[in-house]
PDB file of C-alpha atoms in Angstrom:
ATOM      1  CA  MET A 148      14.670  18.466  71.064  1.00  0.00           C
ATOM      2  CA  ARG A 149      13.444  14.741  71.305  1.00  0.00           C
ATOM      3  CA  PHE A 150      12.990  12.198  68.580  1.00  0.00           C
ATOM      4  CA  PHE A 151       9.275  11.598  67.363  1.00  0.00           C
ATOM      5  CA  GLU A 152       9.395   8.218  68.997  1.00  0.00           C
ATOM      6  CA  ASP A 153       9.693   9.329  72.587  1.00  0.00           C
ATOM      7  CA  LEU A 154       6.920  12.091  72.497  1.00  0.00           C
ATOM      8  CA  GLN A 155       3.206  11.986  73.598  1.00  0.00           C
ATOM      9  CA  VAL A 156       0.333  13.789  73.522  1.00  0.00           C
ATOM     10  CA  GLY A 157      -0.049  16.182  76.519  1.00  0.00           C
ATOM     11  CA  GLN A 158       3.750  15.948  77.448  1.00  0.00           C
ATOM     12  CA  ARG A 159       4.743  19.574  78.952  1.00  0.00           C
ATOM     13  CA  ARG A 160       8.096  21.366  78.612  1.00  0.00           C
ATOM     14  CA  GLU A 161       8.612  24.342  80.978  1.00  0.00           C
ATOM     15  CA  LEU A 162      10.863  26.823  78.572  1.00  0.00           C
ATOM     16  CA  GLY A 163      11.738  29.238  81.155  1.00  0.00           C
ATOM     17  CA  SER A 164      11.115  33.151  81.778  1.00  0.00           C
ATOM     18  CA  TYR A 165      12.140  36.415  80.271  1.00  0.00           C
ATOM     19  CA  MET A 166      11.857  39.833  81.868  1.00  0.00           C
ATOM     20  CA  PHE A 167      11.075  42.228  78.837  1.00  0.00           C
ATOM     21  CA  THR A 168      13.101  45.533  79.356  1.00  0.00           C
ATOM     22  CA  ALA A 169      12.191  48.838  78.239  1.00  0.00           C
ATOM     23  CA  GLU A 170      15.551  48.474  76.432  1.00  0.00           C
ATOM     24  CA  GLU A 171      14.954  45.720  74.749  1.00  0.00           C
ATOM     25  CA  ILE A 172      11.212  46.517  73.814  1.00  0.00           C
ATOM     26  CA  LYS A 173      12.539  49.698  72.136  1.00  0.00           C
ATOM     27  CA  ARG A 174      15.261  48.133  70.326  1.00  0.00           C
ATOM     28  CA  PHE A 175      13.376  45.318  68.763  1.00  0.00           C
ATOM     29  CA  ALA A 176      10.860  47.999  67.867  1.00  0.00           C
ATOM     30  CA  GLN A 177      13.382  50.063  66.155  1.00  0.00           C
ATOM     31  CA  GLN A 178      14.222  47.302  64.014  1.00  0.00           C
ATOM     32  CA  PHE A 179      10.808  45.438  63.078  1.00  0.00           C
ATOM     33  CA  ASP A 180       7.796  47.380  64.685  1.00  0.00           C
ATOM     34  CA  PRO A 181       8.575  51.131  64.730  1.00  0.00           C
ATOM     35  CA  GLN A 182       4.890  51.776  66.232  1.00  0.00           C
ATOM     36  CA  ARG A 183       4.899  54.547  68.594  1.00  0.00           C
ATOM     37  CA  PHE A 184       3.625  52.185  71.826  1.00  0.00           C
ATOM     38  CA  HIS A 185       6.458  50.148  71.126  1.00  0.00           C
ATOM     39  CA  LEU A 186       8.989  52.737  71.086  1.00  0.00           C
ATOM     40  CA  ASP A 187       8.119  55.704  73.878  1.00  0.00           C
ATOM     41  CA  GLU A 188       6.842  55.118  77.431  1.00  0.00           C
ATOM     42  CA  GLU A 189       4.538  58.311  77.159  1.00  0.00           C
ATOM     43  CA  GLU A 190       2.640  56.814  73.779  1.00  0.00           C
ATOM     44  CA  GLY A 191       2.444  53.278  75.136  1.00  0.00           C
ATOM     45  CA  ARG A 192       0.566  54.762  78.136  1.00  0.00           C
ATOM     46  CA  ASN A 193      -1.910  56.714  75.682  1.00  0.00           C
ATOM     47  CA  SER A 194      -2.726  53.613  73.635  1.00  0.00           C
ATOM     48  CA  LEU A 195      -4.782  50.718  74.057  1.00  0.00           C
ATOM     49  CA  PHE A 196      -2.008  48.886  75.657  1.00  0.00           C
ATOM     50  CA  GLY A 197      -1.765  50.775  78.876  1.00  0.00           C
ATOM     51  CA  GLY A 198       2.027  51.184  78.619  1.00  0.00           C
ATOM     52  CA  LEU A 199       5.360  50.478  76.729  1.00  0.00           C
ATOM     53  CA  ALA A 200       4.324  47.224  75.134  1.00  0.00           C
ATOM     54  CA  ALA A 201       6.631  44.579  73.445  1.00  0.00           C
ATOM     55  CA  SER A 202       5.760  43.906  69.590  1.00  0.00           C
ATOM     56  CA  GLY A 203       3.881  40.491  69.294  1.00  0.00           C
ATOM     57  CA  TRP A 204       6.896  39.803  67.016  1.00  0.00           C
ATOM     58  CA  HIS A 205       9.208  40.188  69.688  1.00  0.00           C
ATOM     59  CA  VAL A 206       7.119  38.175  72.037  1.00  0.00           C
ATOM     60  CA  GLY A 207       7.244  35.166  69.688  1.00  0.00           C
ATOM     61  CA  SER A 208      10.800  35.532  68.871  1.00  0.00           C
ATOM     62  CA  VAL A 209      11.551  35.242  72.727  1.00  0.00           C
ATOM     63  CA  CYS A 210       9.372  32.227  72.885  1.00  0.00           C
ATOM     64  CA  MET A 211      11.414  30.806  69.884  1.00  0.00           C
ATOM     65  CA  LYS A 212      14.457  31.751  71.562  1.00  0.00           C
ATOM     66  CA  LEU A 213      13.302  29.938  74.759  1.00  0.00           C
ATOM     67  CA  ILE A 214      12.448  26.899  72.795  1.00  0.00           C
ATOM     68  CA  VAL A 215      16.035  26.750  71.067  1.00  0.00           C
ATOM     69  CA  ALA A 216      17.731  27.047  74.456  1.00  0.00           C
ATOM     70  CA  ASP A 217      15.737  24.102  75.759  1.00  0.00           C
ATOM     71  CA  ASN A 218      16.314  22.011  72.933  1.00  0.00           C
ATOM     72  CA  GLN A 219      19.982  22.541  72.832  1.00  0.00           C
ATOM     73  CA  ARG A 220      20.004  22.025  76.777  1.00  0.00           C
ATOM     74  CA  LEU A 221      18.222  18.294  75.831  1.00  0.00           C
ATOM     75  CA  ALA A 222      20.928  17.553  73.345  1.00  0.00           C
ATOM     76  CA  GLU A 223      23.580  18.556  75.866  1.00  0.00           C
ATOM     77  CA  ILE A 224      22.518  15.991  78.210  1.00  0.00           C
ATOM     78  CA  ALA A 225      21.993  13.512  75.316  1.00  0.00           C
ATOM     79  CA  ARG A 226      25.654  14.479  74.306  1.00  0.00           C
ATOM     80  CA  SER A 227      26.879  13.710  77.945  1.00  0.00           C
ATOM     81  CA  ARG A 228      24.943  10.224  78.002  1.00  0.00           C
ATOM     82  CA  GLY A 229      26.439   9.345  74.719  1.00  0.00           C
ATOM     83  CA  GLU A 230      22.906   9.201  73.178  1.00  0.00           C
ATOM     84  CA  ALA A 231      22.048  10.328  69.853  1.00  0.00           C
ATOM     85  CA  ILE A 232      20.912  13.995  69.537  1.00  0.00           C
ATOM     86  CA  ALA A 233      17.788  14.809  67.624  1.00  0.00           C
ATOM     87  CA  VAL A 234      18.306  17.817  65.734  1.00  0.00           C
ATOM     88  CA  GLY A 235      14.703  19.549  64.787  1.00  0.00           C
ATOM     89  CA  GLY A 236      13.522  20.500  61.140  1.00  0.00           C
ATOM     90  CA  PRO A 237      11.763  23.614  60.049  1.00  0.00           C
ATOM     91  CA  SER A 238       8.203  24.880  60.984  1.00  0.00           C
ATOM     92  CA  PRO A 239       5.532  24.609  58.325  1.00  0.00           C
ATOM     93  CA  GLY A 240       3.576  27.261  60.164  1.00  0.00           C
ATOM     94  CA  PHE A 241       1.491  28.205  62.808  1.00  0.00           C
ATOM     95  CA  ARG A 242      -2.207  28.425  63.781  1.00  0.00           C
ATOM     96  CA  GLU A 243      -4.336  30.570  66.244  1.00  0.00           C
ATOM     97  CA  LEU A 244      -1.279  33.005  67.012  1.00  0.00           C
ATOM     98  CA  ARG A 245      -2.942  35.115  69.776  1.00  0.00           C
ATOM     99  CA  TRP A 246      -1.517  38.112  71.717  1.00  0.00           C
ATOM    100  CA  LEU A 247      -4.425  37.964  74.775  1.00  0.00           C
ATOM    101  CA  LYS A 248      -2.905  40.915  76.728  1.00  0.00           C
ATOM    102  CA  PRO A 249      -0.009  43.430  76.323  1.00  0.00           C
ATOM    103  CA  VAL A 250       3.537  42.415  77.342  1.00  0.00           C
ATOM    104  CA  LEU A 251       4.736  45.995  78.984  1.00  0.00           C
ATOM    105  CA  ALA A 252       8.296  46.909  80.035  1.00  0.00           C
ATOM    106  CA  GLY A 253       9.145  45.120  82.975  1.00  0.00           C
ATOM    107  CA  ASP A 254       6.940  42.062  82.681  1.00  0.00           C
ATOM    108  CA  THR A 255       8.547  38.732  83.181  1.00  0.00           C
ATOM    109  CA  ILE A 256       6.977  35.918  80.825  1.00  0.00           C
ATOM    110  CA  THR A 257       7.293  32.374  81.764  1.00  0.00           C
ATOM    111  CA  PHE A 258       6.613  30.048  78.406  1.00  0.00           C
ATOM    112  CA  SER A 259       5.683  26.677  78.072  1.00  0.00           C
ATOM    113  CA  SER A 260       4.931  24.151  75.460  1.00  0.00           C
ATOM    114  CA  GLU A 261       2.411  21.391  75.315  1.00  0.00           C
ATOM    115  CA  ILE A 262       1.903  18.510  72.638  1.00  0.00           C
ATOM    116  CA  ASP A 263      -1.218  18.905  71.077  1.00  0.00           C
ATOM    117  CA  SER A 264      -0.634  16.530  68.233  1.00  0.00           C
ATOM    118  CA  LEU A 265       1.788  14.017  66.669  1.00  0.00           C
ATOM    119  CA  ARG A 266       1.542  12.445  63.410  1.00  0.00           C
ATOM    120  CA  ALA A 267       4.046  10.574  60.744  1.00  0.00           C
ATOM    121  CA  SER A 268       4.793  12.809  57.583  1.00  0.00           C
ATOM    122  CA  ALA A 269       3.239  11.132  54.681  1.00  0.00           C
ATOM    123  CA  SER A 270       5.909  12.517  52.298  1.00  0.00           C
ATOM    124  CA  ARG A 271       9.232  12.668  54.400  1.00  0.00           C
ATOM    125  CA  PRO A 272       9.501   8.940  56.506  1.00  0.00           C
ATOM    126  CA  GLN A 273      12.642  10.381  58.242  1.00  0.00           C
ATOM    127  CA  TRP A 274      10.228  13.129  60.108  1.00  0.00           C
ATOM    128  CA  GLY A 275       7.169  13.212  62.079  1.00  0.00           C
ATOM    129  CA  ILE A 276       4.924  16.692  62.657  1.00  0.00           C
ATOM    130  CA  LEU A 277       4.521  17.778  65.891  1.00  0.00           C
ATOM    131  CA  GLN A 278       1.929  20.266  66.955  1.00  0.00           C
ATOM    132  CA  ALA A 279       2.344  21.957  69.992  1.00  0.00           C
ATOM    133  CA  ARG A 280       0.601  24.756  71.904  1.00  0.00           C
ATOM    134  CA  ASN A 281       3.085  27.398  73.207  1.00  0.00           C
ATOM    135  CA  THR A 282       1.730  29.572  75.653  1.00  0.00           C
ATOM    136  CA  GLY A 283       3.246  32.718  77.613  1.00  0.00           C
ATOM    137  CA  THR A 284       2.193  33.745  81.241  1.00  0.00           C
ATOM    138  CA  ASN A 285       2.999  37.008  83.027  1.00  0.00           C
ATOM    139  CA  GLN A 286       4.172  37.526  86.585  1.00  0.00           C
ATOM    140  CA  ARG A 287       0.089  38.066  87.398  1.00  0.00           C
ATOM    141  CA  GLY A 288      -0.367  34.521  85.888  1.00  0.00           C
ATOM    142  CA  GLU A 289      -2.153  35.991  83.096  1.00  0.00           C
ATOM    143  CA  LEU A 290      -1.976  34.285  79.901  1.00  0.00           C
ATOM    144  CA  VAL A 291      -0.610  36.751  77.330  1.00  0.00           C
ATOM    145  CA  PHE A 292       0.573  34.849  74.445  1.00  0.00           C
ATOM    146  CA  SER A 293      -0.575  31.607  72.925  1.00  0.00           C
ATOM    147  CA  VAL A 294       0.012  29.703  69.415  1.00  0.00           C
ATOM    148  CA  LEU A 295      -0.385  26.225  68.026  1.00  0.00           C
ATOM    149  CA  ALA A 296       2.790  25.814  66.275  1.00  0.00           C
ATOM    150  CA  SER A 297       3.817  22.953  64.109  1.00  0.00           C
ATOM    151  CA  ALA A 298       7.493  21.606  63.625  1.00  0.00           C
ATOM    152  CA  PHE A 299       9.098  18.754  62.159  1.00  0.00           C
ATOM    153  CA  VAL A 300      10.640  16.234  64.458  1.00  0.00           C
ATOM    154  CA  PRO A 301      13.319  13.318  63.497  1.00  0.00           C
ATOM    155  CA  ARG A 302      12.121  10.058  63.809  1.00  0.00           C
ATOM    156  CA  ARG A 303      14.767   7.742  65.696  1.00  0.00           C
ATOM    157  CA  ASN A 304      14.613   5.016  63.004  1.00  0.00           C
ATOM    158  CA  ASN A 305      14.363   6.969  60.266  1.00  0.00           C
ATOM    159  CA  GLY A 306      11.282   5.639  58.668  1.00  0.00           C
TER     160      GLY A 306
ATOM    161  CA  MET B 165      -2.937  53.289  58.033  1.00  0.00           C
ATOM    162  CA  ARG B 166      -6.337  54.213  56.554  1.00  0.00           C
ATOM    163  CA  PHE B 167      -9.235  54.888  58.636  1.00  0.00           C
ATOM    164  CA  PHE B 168     -11.932  51.928  58.907  1.00  0.00           C
ATOM    165  CA  GLU B 169     -14.478  53.800  56.985  1.00  0.00           C
ATOM    166  CA  ASP B 170     -11.821  54.509  54.048  1.00  0.00           C
ATOM    167  CA  LEU B 171     -11.171  50.497  53.637  1.00  0.00           C
ATOM    168  CA  GLN B 172     -12.990  47.841  51.543  1.00  0.00           C
ATOM    169  CA  VAL B 173     -12.354  43.857  51.409  1.00  0.00           C
ATOM    170  CA  GLY B 174     -10.465  43.119  48.697  1.00  0.00           C
ATOM    171  CA  GLN B 175      -8.139  46.315  48.871  1.00  0.00           C
ATOM    172  CA  ARG B 176      -4.736  45.389  48.322  1.00  0.00           C
ATOM    173  CA  ARG B 177      -1.274  47.252  49.047  1.00  0.00           C
ATOM    174  CA  GLU B 178       1.729  46.596  47.904  1.00  0.00           C
ATOM    175  CA  LEU B 179       4.240  46.678  50.965  1.00  0.00           C
ATOM    176  CA  GLY B 180       7.678  46.775  49.205  1.00  0.00           C
ATOM    177  CA  SER B 181      10.649  44.444  48.522  1.00  0.00           C
ATOM    178  CA  TYR B 182      13.234  43.467  51.254  1.00  0.00           C
ATOM    179  CA  MET B 183      16.518  41.231  50.411  1.00  0.00           C
ATOM    180  CA  PHE B 184      17.427  38.960  53.380  1.00  0.00           C
ATOM    181  CA  THR B 185      21.383  39.025  53.444  1.00  0.00           C
ATOM    182  CA  ALA B 186      23.554  36.595  55.120  1.00  0.00           C
ATOM    183  CA  GLU B 187      24.556  38.829  57.633  1.00  0.00           C
ATOM    184  CA  GLU B 188      21.137  39.813  58.842  1.00  0.00           C
ATOM    185  CA  ILE B 189      20.010  36.120  58.898  1.00  0.00           C
ATOM    186  CA  LYS B 190      22.885  35.342  61.208  1.00  0.00           C
ATOM    187  CA  ARG B 191      22.405  38.312  62.985  1.00  0.00           C
ATOM    188  CA  PHE B 192      18.472  37.474  63.662  1.00  0.00           C
ATOM    189  CA  ALA B 193      19.146  33.658  64.762  1.00  0.00           C
ATOM    190  CA  GLN B 194      21.994  34.769  66.966  1.00  0.00           C
ATOM    191  CA  GLN B 195      19.122  36.688  68.963  1.00  0.00           C
ATOM    192  CA  PHE B 196      15.992  34.765  68.515  1.00  0.00           C
ATOM    193  CA  ASP B 197      16.544  31.659  66.968  1.00  0.00           C
ATOM    194  CA  PRO B 198      19.932  30.028  67.138  1.00  0.00           C
ATOM    195  CA  GLN B 199      19.211  26.693  65.175  1.00  0.00           C
ATOM    196  CA  ARG B 200      21.743  25.737  62.799  1.00  0.00           C
ATOM    197  CA  PHE B 201      20.537  26.082  59.669  1.00  0.00           C
ATOM    198  CA  HIS B 202      19.987  29.712  60.259  1.00  0.00           C
ATOM    199  CA  LEU B 203      23.480  30.527  61.428  1.00  0.00           C
ATOM    200  CA  ASP B 204      25.475  28.671  58.992  1.00  0.00           C
ATOM    201  CA  GLU B 205      25.694  28.376  55.149  1.00  0.00           C
ATOM    202  CA  GLU B 206      26.942  24.844  55.228  1.00  0.00           C
ATOM    203  CA  GLU B 207      24.388  23.324  57.967  1.00  0.00           C
ATOM    204  CA  GLY B 208      21.561  25.212  55.624  1.00  0.00           C
ATOM    205  CA  ARG B 209      22.610  23.411  52.943  1.00  0.00           C
ATOM    206  CA  ASN B 210      22.514  19.973  54.998  1.00  0.00           C
ATOM    207  CA  SER B 211      19.211  20.772  56.113  1.00  0.00           C
ATOM    208  CA  LEU B 212      15.337  20.305  54.558  1.00  0.00           C
ATOM    209  CA  PHE B 213      16.080  24.172  53.800  1.00  0.00           C
ATOM    210  CA  GLY B 214      18.695  23.498  51.289  1.00  0.00           C
ATOM    211  CA  GLY B 215      20.749  26.859  52.022  1.00  0.00           C
ATOM    212  CA  LEU B 216      21.289  29.260  54.478  1.00  0.00           C
ATOM    213  CA  ALA B 217      17.357  30.279  55.875  1.00  0.00           C
ATOM    214  CA  ALA B 218      16.030  33.212  57.449  1.00  0.00           C
ATOM    215  CA  SER B 219      14.089  32.411  60.794  1.00  0.00           C
ATOM    216  CA  GLY B 220      10.472  32.416  60.096  1.00  0.00           C
ATOM    217  CA  TRP B 221      10.238  34.963  63.242  1.00  0.00           C
ATOM    218  CA  HIS B 222      12.487  36.996  61.211  1.00  0.00           C
ATOM    219  CA  VAL B 223      10.532  36.779  57.609  1.00  0.00           C
ATOM    220  CA  GLY B 224       7.221  37.559  59.852  1.00  0.00           C
ATOM    221  CA  SER B 225       9.381  40.959  61.630  1.00  0.00           C
ATOM    222  CA  VAL B 226      10.131  41.958  57.851  1.00  0.00           C
ATOM    223  CA  CYS B 227       6.619  41.821  56.903  1.00  0.00           C
ATOM    224  CA  MET B 228       5.626  43.950  59.850  1.00  0.00           C
ATOM    225  CA  LYS B 229       8.616  46.406  59.308  1.00  0.00           C
ATOM    226  CA  LEU B 230       7.348  46.942  55.873  1.00  0.00           C
ATOM    227  CA  ILE B 231       3.809  47.222  56.597  1.00  0.00           C
ATOM    228  CA  VAL B 232       4.777  50.219  59.414  1.00  0.00           C
ATOM    229  CA  ALA B 233       6.816  51.702  56.893  1.00  0.00           C
ATOM    230  CA  ASP B 234       3.860  51.944  54.543  1.00  0.00           C
ATOM    231  CA  ASN B 235       1.561  53.002  57.432  1.00  0.00           C
ATOM    232  CA  GLN B 236       4.022  55.925  58.031  1.00  0.00           C
ATOM    233  CA  ARG B 237       4.421  56.910  54.370  1.00  0.00           C
ATOM    234  CA  LEU B 238       0.314  57.136  54.042  1.00  0.00           C
ATOM    235  CA  ALA B 239       0.457  59.178  57.429  1.00  0.00           C
ATOM    236  CA  GLU B 240       2.918  61.770  55.870  1.00  0.00           C
ATOM    237  CA  ILE B 241       0.493  61.986  52.789  1.00  0.00           C
ATOM    238  CA  ALA B 242      -2.312  62.810  54.867  1.00  0.00           C
ATOM    239  CA  ARG B 243       0.062  65.118  57.199  1.00  0.00           C
ATOM    240  CA  SER B 244       1.248  66.951  53.873  1.00  0.00           C
ATOM    241  CA  ARG B 245      -2.355  67.065  52.708  1.00  0.00           C
ATOM    242  CA  GLY B 246      -3.785  68.721  56.107  1.00  0.00           C
ATOM    243  CA  GLU B 247      -6.340  65.379  56.618  1.00  0.00           C
ATOM    244  CA  ALA B 248      -6.425  63.268  59.788  1.00  0.00           C
ATOM    245  CA  ILE B 249      -3.988  60.779  60.240  1.00  0.00           C
ATOM    246  CA  ALA B 250      -5.029  57.378  61.189  1.00  0.00           C
ATOM    247  CA  VAL B 251      -3.062  55.787  64.127  1.00  0.00           C
ATOM    248  CA  GLY B 252      -3.488  51.974  64.009  1.00  0.00           C
ATOM    249  CA  GLY B 253      -3.924  50.008  67.153  1.00  0.00           C
ATOM    250  CA  PRO B 254      -2.757  46.482  68.426  1.00  0.00           C
ATOM    251  CA  SER B 255      -3.019  43.144  66.963  1.00  0.00           C
ATOM    252  CA  PRO B 256      -5.065  40.476  68.602  1.00  0.00           C
ATOM    253  CA  GLY B 257      -3.526  37.792  66.814  1.00  0.00           C
ATOM    254  CA  PHE B 258      -2.939  36.012  63.411  1.00  0.00           C
ATOM    255  CA  ARG B 259      -4.320  32.804  62.081  1.00  0.00           C
ATOM    256  CA  GLU B 260      -3.085  30.435  59.375  1.00  0.00           C
ATOM    257  CA  LEU B 261       0.591  31.817  59.651  1.00  0.00           C
ATOM    258  CA  ARG B 262       2.672  29.449  57.093  1.00  0.00           C
ATOM    259  CA  TRP B 263       6.053  29.299  56.034  1.00  0.00           C
ATOM    260  CA  LEU B 264       5.591  27.793  52.632  1.00  0.00           C
ATOM    261  CA  LYS B 265       9.399  27.860  51.265  1.00  0.00           C
ATOM    262  CA  PRO B 266      12.433  29.006  52.596  1.00  0.00           C
ATOM    263  CA  VAL B 267      13.570  32.333  52.629  1.00  0.00           C
ATOM    264  CA  LEU B 268      17.291  31.977  51.773  1.00  0.00           C
ATOM    265  CA  ALA B 269      20.483  34.382  51.614  1.00  0.00           C
ATOM    266  CA  GLY B 270      20.127  36.409  48.974  1.00  0.00           C
ATOM    267  CA  ASP B 271      16.294  36.067  48.273  1.00  0.00           C
ATOM    268  CA  THR B 272      14.495  39.219  47.544  1.00  0.00           C
ATOM    269  CA  ILE B 273      10.736  38.914  49.288  1.00  0.00           C
ATOM    270  CA  THR B 274       7.979  41.135  48.022  1.00  0.00           C
ATOM    271  CA  PHE B 275       5.089  41.408  50.497  1.00  0.00           C
ATOM    272  CA  SER B 276       1.888  42.616  49.986  1.00  0.00           C
ATOM    273  CA  SER B 277      -1.339  42.781  52.026  1.00  0.00           C
ATOM    274  CA  GLU B 278      -5.021  42.389  50.997  1.00  0.00           C
ATOM    275  CA  ILE B 279      -8.092  43.088  53.113  1.00  0.00           C
ATOM    276  CA  ASP B 280     -10.248  40.120  54.041  1.00  0.00           C
ATOM    277  CA  SER B 281     -12.736  41.073  56.132  1.00  0.00           C
ATOM    278  CA  LEU B 282     -13.621  44.549  57.923  1.00  0.00           C
ATOM    279  CA  ARG B 283     -16.235  44.488  61.246  1.00  0.00           C
ATOM    280  CA  ALA B 284     -16.608  47.071  63.960  1.00  0.00           C
ATOM    281  CA  SER B 285     -15.574  46.215  67.145  1.00  0.00           C
ATOM    282  CA  ALA B 286     -18.516  45.288  69.861  1.00  0.00           C
ATOM    283  CA  SER B 287     -16.701  46.437  72.488  1.00  0.00           C
ATOM    284  CA  ARG B 288     -14.747  49.322  71.223  1.00  0.00           C
ATOM    285  CA  PRO B 289     -16.902  51.521  69.398  1.00  0.00           C
ATOM    286  CA  GLN B 290     -13.864  53.681  68.398  1.00  0.00           C
ATOM    287  CA  TRP B 291     -12.246  51.027  66.397  1.00  0.00           C
ATOM    288  CA  GLY B 292     -12.982  48.627  63.522  1.00  0.00           C
ATOM    289  CA  ILE B 293     -11.212  45.271  63.500  1.00  0.00           C
ATOM    290  CA  LEU B 294      -9.531  44.330  59.854  1.00  0.00           C
ATOM    291  CA  GLN B 295      -8.508  41.011  58.672  1.00  0.00           C
ATOM    292  CA  ALA B 296      -5.684  40.794  56.290  1.00  0.00           C
ATOM    293  CA  ARG B 297      -3.993  38.373  54.242  1.00  0.00           C
ATOM    294  CA  ASN B 298      -0.335  39.515  54.279  1.00  0.00           C
ATOM    295  CA  THR B 299       1.791  37.482  51.949  1.00  0.00           C
ATOM    296  CA  GLY B 300       5.444  37.621  50.586  1.00  0.00           C
ATOM    297  CA  THR B 301       6.642  36.514  47.366  1.00  0.00           C
ATOM    298  CA  ASN B 302      10.193  35.569  46.247  1.00  0.00           C
ATOM    299  CA  GLN B 303      12.006  36.819  43.187  1.00  0.00           C
ATOM    300  CA  ARG B 304      10.782  33.695  41.465  1.00  0.00           C
ATOM    301  CA  GLY B 305       7.308  34.728  42.028  1.00  0.00           C
ATOM    302  CA  GLU B 306       6.769  31.842  44.471  1.00  0.00           C
ATOM    303  CA  LEU B 307       4.869  32.272  47.298  1.00  0.00           C
ATOM    304  CA  VAL B 308       6.790  31.944  50.558  1.00  0.00           C
ATOM    305  CA  PHE B 309       5.219  33.409  53.742  1.00  0.00           C
ATOM    306  CA  SER B 310       1.172  34.216  54.376  1.00  0.00           C
ATOM    307  CA  VAL B 311      -0.656  34.898  57.280  1.00  0.00           C
ATOM    308  CA  LEU B 312      -4.066  35.886  57.855  1.00  0.00           C
ATOM    309  CA  ALA B 313      -3.624  38.857  60.587  1.00  0.00           C
ATOM    310  CA  SER B 314      -6.217  40.758  62.538  1.00  0.00           C
ATOM    311  CA  ALA B 315      -5.489  44.367  63.528  1.00  0.00           C
ATOM    312  CA  PHE B 316      -7.568  47.429  65.178  1.00  0.00           C
ATOM    313  CA  VAL B 317      -7.967  50.103  62.896  1.00  0.00           C
ATOM    314  CA  PRO B 318      -9.368  53.354  64.011  1.00  0.00           C
ATOM    315  CA  ARG B 319     -12.863  54.923  63.012  1.00  0.00           C
ATOM    316  CA  ARG B 320     -13.157  58.220  61.614  1.00  0.00           C
ATOM    317  CA  ASN B 321     -15.727  59.114  63.463  1.00  0.00           C
ATOM    318  CA  ASN B 322     -15.369  57.405  66.736  1.00  0.00           C
ATOM    319  CA  GLY B 323     -18.219  55.830  66.964  1.00  0.00           C
TER     320      GLY B 323
END
């Protein structure tokens, strides 16, 4: 996480890669999305997915996980330099969330985030509002996940 | 889950209620969204949320969980009557996902789903495409979560 003043439209962050194992796909599905194509290889193969597929909520949650890990990495760097640490705020919501292709067991998805727009918050002068396009691409270079996410970002000078 | 032919715009399903405990909020956050306001009561109180708050991905995943449970309930009814069982397909994506208010530890969220639009799939004649407004409302009657979700729905007569 950086401060609002440090951000520019078009800035891109590489968030890292994540391999979705069959075990993790099933564990998430058992908890939150126990549809058959998320629980069983054979049922997955017989579905529109064509294989054991991760829940879309699992894919989005993993993207979130990598964003938070990258924010913590940036905070560590700032801390080691004795700089102020930006702590992000909540997200008001998302737009255009798309699961474009299935994420199947064994797929490795590489996530990135690119800043789409930035504006000051009218009601909360100590915060800016960032809109970023977060995407996931599989090991064949196919875009599988895309979302336009909003988040509150702290201002360096508290308005 | 019902067949495409059984659905009408405006139909509403009550999906049930879910209490978000502090323990579950923290467990989800540890796995997928380890931001401090999702992990610690004190940090939550000091954040914009004003308390230990569930990750937005947790709220969405619980909504999914209740949708699947309701689909399975409908499938059981159909099975007990010897009727054909509709098995839903994947979701191409969501629009307008909004976390309108925090979901704090101890809050009970009641979810419902209302059909917003229906259309045949041009490329897959055995499927229709449903768009539904899924919402979550807390114990004070405040809307906390809203998303316009798309999903493939099987056609009774396979095109």
